[in-house]
Amino acid sequence: ASRETGGDVYVSGDLSIHFMAFENANSGDSIYIKAGDTDILIDAGSTRSSAATTAAYMNSYVTDNTLEYVIVTHADEDHIAGFAGSNSSPGIFDRFDCETIIDFPRTNKDTQVYKDYIDQREKTVAAGATHYTALQCYKNEDGAQRTYELGDGIEMEILYNYYYEHDSNDENNYSVCVLFSQGDKHFLFTGDLEKEGEEYLVQENDLPEVELFKAGHHGSYSSSND
């Protein structure tokens, strides 16, 4: 494995993981993953205009303007604003052809940016995209799959999160959790999962030792427990 200059790109064979910056003062997540010829985006923060910055970066790698998988972890603005977009800055769904969208089964949100995300997602589905929740994926229901073969020996597994099926006072705990595996190397992404969500994640899944862990809630004191 190697790291490119800046330390924000992890490269291992045909797998590269890019933690994208937004060129603004806001925190947020937008993670681009290239697995062989498969292009994956996890979240699209931090503001509605951020899609312009992240799309320009991804265009160097996405050769066919298609994102095979889009994963939306939860409904906080700093994870979905780039999907919602605006009149002056089209969102990710307008900038790329998106084939499969996997998002959160539950939310407490009723914000305008959340409503705009739903509108954009449904417009994309009407144009031909497939939408599943993470719970449908975990249960292998309605055509969804728990594990997707991405090619080049790389797999993407949607893990079980207790809060896919139970209410939480903290929106972060609804986060979609994903494990990528490349042979005996594993890469764990947990959105903004908090301590209680992490505890359930360990109880409910057989988690391996991982090469890379995208710490929950940006490495906050409220997550990343023992």
Coordinates of C-alpha atoms in Angstrom, one line a residue:
A1 CA 0.0 0.0 0.0
S2 CA 1.1 3.6 -0.6
R3 CA -0.2 7.1 0.1
E4 CA -0.1 9.9 -2.5
T5 CA 1.1 13.3 -1.5
G6 CA -1.1 14.9 1.1
G7 CA -2.1 11.7 2.8
D8 CA -5.8 11.9 1.7
V9 CA -5.6 9.0 -0.8
Y10 CA -5.1 5.4 0.1
V11 CA -4.0 3.1 -2.7
S12 CA -3.8 -0.7 -2.6
G13 CA -3.6 -2.4 -6.0
D14 CA -6.8 -1.7 -7.9
L15 CA -8.4 -0.1 -5.0
S16 CA -8.0 3.7 -4.2
I17 CA -9.9 5.6 -1.5
H18 CA -10.0 9.4 -1.8
F19 CA -11.1 11.6 1.2
M20 CA -12.1 14.7 -0.6
A21 CA -11.8 18.3 0.7
F22 CA -14.4 20.9 -0.1
E23 CA -12.3 24.1 -0.4
N24 CA -14.5 25.8 2.2
A25 CA -14.6 26.2 6.0
N26 CA -17.2 23.5 6.6
S27 CA -16.6 20.0 7.8
G28 CA -18.4 17.1 6.1
D29 CA -17.8 13.8 4.3
S30 CA -17.4 13.0 0.7
I31 CA -15.4 9.9 -0.1
Y32 CA -14.7 8.6 -3.6
I33 CA -13.6 5.0 -4.1
K34 CA -12.4 3.4 -7.3
A35 CA -12.4 -0.4 -7.3
G36 CA -11.0 -1.5 -10.6
D37 CA -13.4 0.0 -13.1
T38 CA -16.2 0.5 -10.5
D39 CA -16.8 4.0 -9.2
I40 CA -18.3 4.6 -5.7
L41 CA -19.2 7.7 -3.8
I42 CA -20.0 7.7 -0.1
D43 CA -21.8 10.9 0.9
A44 CA -21.7 14.4 -0.6
G45 CA -21.1 17.1 1.9
S46 CA -20.5 19.8 3.0
T47 CA -22.7 22.5 1.4
R48 CA -24.9 22.6 -1.6
S49 CA -22.1 24.1 -3.7
S50 CA -19.6 21.5 -2.7
A51 CA -20.6 19.2 -5.6
A52 CA -18.8 21.5 -8.0
T53 CA -15.5 20.9 -6.2
T54 CA -15.8 17.2 -5.6
A55 CA -17.2 16.5 -9.1
A56 CA -14.2 18.3 -10.6
Y57 CA -11.9 16.0 -8.6
M58 CA -13.7 12.8 -9.5
N59 CA -13.8 13.7 -13.2
S60 CA -10.1 12.9 -13.3
Y61 CA -10.9 9.3 -12.4
V62 CA -14.5 8.6 -13.5
T63 CA -13.9 7.9 -17.2
D64 CA -17.5 7.2 -18.2
N65 CA -19.3 9.8 -16.1
T66 CA -21.0 6.9 -14.2
L67 CA -21.1 6.2 -10.5
E68 CA -22.0 2.5 -10.2
Y69 CA -22.8 2.9 -6.5
V70 CA -23.7 5.9 -4.4
I71 CA -24.0 5.4 -0.6
V72 CA -25.7 8.1 1.5
T73 CA -25.0 7.3 5.1
H74 CA -27.5 9.6 6.9
A75 CA -29.5 12.8 6.6
D76 CA -27.3 15.4 8.2
E77 CA -26.6 18.3 5.9
D78 CA -22.8 17.9 5.8
H79 CA -23.3 14.5 4.2
I80 CA -26.2 15.1 1.8
A81 CA -26.0 18.8 0.7
G82 CA -23.9 18.0 -2.3
F83 CA -26.7 15.6 -3.5
A84 CA -29.4 18.2 -2.9
G85 CA -27.5 20.9 -4.9
S86 CA -29.1 24.2 -5.8
N87 CA -30.2 26.2 -8.8
S88 CA -26.7 27.7 -9.1
S89 CA -24.8 24.5 -8.3
P90 CA -26.2 21.2 -9.6
G91 CA -25.9 18.3 -7.3
I92 CA -24.1 15.0 -7.8
F93 CA -27.2 13.3 -9.2
D94 CA -27.3 15.9 -12.0
R95 CA -23.5 15.8 -12.7
F96 CA -23.1 12.0 -12.9
D97 CA -25.1 9.0 -14.1
C98 CA -25.8 7.1 -10.9
E99 CA -26.8 3.4 -11.2
T100 CA -27.5 2.2 -7.6
I101 CA -28.2 4.4 -4.6
I102 CA -28.0 2.9 -1.1
D103 CA -29.1 5.1 1.8
F104 CA -30.4 5.2 5.4
P105 CA -33.6 3.4 6.3
R106 CA -34.5 5.9 9.1
T107 CA -34.2 9.6 9.8
N108 CA -35.6 12.2 12.2
K109 CA -34.9 15.0 9.8
D110 CA -37.5 17.3 8.2
T111 CA -35.1 20.0 6.9
Q112 CA -35.3 21.6 3.5
V113 CA -31.9 20.1 2.5
Y114 CA -33.3 16.6 3.3
K115 CA -36.5 17.2 1.3
D116 CA -34.3 18.4 -1.6
Y117 CA -32.2 15.3 -1.3
I118 CA -35.3 13.1 -1.5
D119 CA -36.5 15.1 -4.5
Q120 CA -33.2 14.7 -6.3
R121 CA -33.0 11.0 -5.5
E122 CA -36.5 10.3 -6.7
K123 CA -35.8 12.2 -9.9
T124 CA -32.7 10.0 -10.4
V125 CA -34.7 6.8 -9.8
A126 CA -37.3 8.0 -12.3
A127 CA -34.5 8.4 -14.8
G128 CA -33.4 4.8 -14.3
A129 CA -31.4 4.5 -11.1
T130 CA -32.1 1.8 -8.6
H131 CA -32.6 2.7 -4.9
Y132 CA -32.3 0.5 -1.9
T133 CA -32.1 1.1 1.8
A134 CA -29.2 -0.4 3.7
L135 CA -31.7 -2.6 5.5
Q136 CA -33.0 -4.0 2.2
C137 CA -29.4 -4.7 1.3
Y138 CA -28.5 -6.4 4.6
K139 CA -31.6 -8.6 4.3
N140 CA -31.1 -9.3 0.6
E141 CA -34.6 -8.1 -0.1
D142 CA -36.3 -6.7 -3.2
G143 CA -33.3 -7.3 -5.5
A144 CA -30.8 -5.7 -3.0
Q145 CA -27.7 -7.5 -2.0
R146 CA -25.7 -7.6 1.2
T147 CA -22.5 -8.1 -0.6
Y148 CA -21.6 -6.7 -4.0
E149 CA -18.7 -8.0 -6.1
L150 CA -17.0 -5.0 -7.5
G151 CA -14.4 -6.9 -9.7
D152 CA -10.7 -7.2 -9.3
G153 CA -11.2 -9.3 -6.2
I154 CA -12.9 -6.5 -4.3
E155 CA -16.2 -6.8 -2.4
M156 CA -18.5 -4.2 -0.8
E157 CA -20.6 -5.5 2.2
I158 CA -23.4 -3.5 3.8
L159 CA -23.1 -4.2 7.5
Y160 CA -26.0 -4.5 10.0
N161 CA -26.6 -1.4 12.2
Y162 CA -29.1 -1.8 15.0
Y163 CA -30.4 1.6 14.3
Y164 CA -31.6 0.6 10.8
E165 CA -34.6 -0.8 12.7
H166 CA -34.7 1.2 15.9
D167 CA -35.1 4.9 16.8
S168 CA -32.3 7.0 18.1
N169 CA -32.2 10.6 19.5
D170 CA -29.0 11.1 17.5
E171 CA -29.3 11.2 13.7
N172 CA -25.7 10.0 13.4
N173 CA -26.6 6.5 14.7
Y174 CA -28.7 5.9 11.6
S175 CA -25.5 5.8 9.5
V176 CA -25.1 3.2 6.8
C177 CA -22.0 1.1 7.6
V178 CA -19.9 -0.5 4.9
L179 CA -17.0 -2.9 4.7
F180 CA -14.8 -3.2 1.6
S181 CA -12.7 -6.3 1.4
Q182 CA -9.7 -7.0 -0.9
G183 CA -8.5 -10.4 -0.1
D184 CA -7.3 -10.3 3.5
K185 CA -7.4 -6.5 3.5
H186 CA -10.5 -4.8 4.9
F187 CA -11.6 -1.1 4.9
L188 CA -14.4 0.0 7.3
F189 CA -16.6 3.1 6.8
T190 CA -19.2 4.0 9.5
G191 CA -20.5 7.5 8.5
D192 CA -21.1 9.5 11.7
L193 CA -21.9 6.4 13.9
E194 CA -21.7 7.3 17.6
K195 CA -20.5 5.2 20.6
E196 CA -23.7 3.3 21.2
G197 CA -24.0 2.6 17.5
E198 CA -20.4 1.3 17.4
E199 CA -21.1 -1.0 20.3
Y200 CA -24.0 -2.5 18.4
L201 CA -22.0 -2.7 15.2
V202 CA -19.4 -4.9 17.0
Q203 CA -22.1 -7.1 18.6
E204 CA -24.1 -7.6 15.4
N205 CA -21.2 -8.1 12.8
D206 CA -18.2 -10.3 12.6
L207 CA -15.7 -7.5 12.0
P208 CA -12.2 -8.3 11.0
E209 CA -9.0 -6.3 11.7
V210 CA -9.0 -3.5 9.1
E211 CA -6.3 -1.6 7.1
L212 CA -8.4 1.6 7.2
F213 CA -11.1 2.8 9.5
K214 CA -13.1 5.9 8.7
A215 CA -13.8 7.0 12.2
G216 CA -17.4 7.8 13.1
H217 CA -18.5 11.4 13.4
H218 CA -15.2 12.8 12.1
G219 CA -13.4 11.2 15.0
S220 CA -15.5 13.1 17.6
Y221 CA -15.3 12.5 21.3
S222 CA -18.8 11.1 21.1
S223 CA -17.7 8.2 18.9
S224 CA -14.6 6.0 18.5
N225 CA -14.8 4.1 21.8
D226 CA -12.7 1.1 22.8

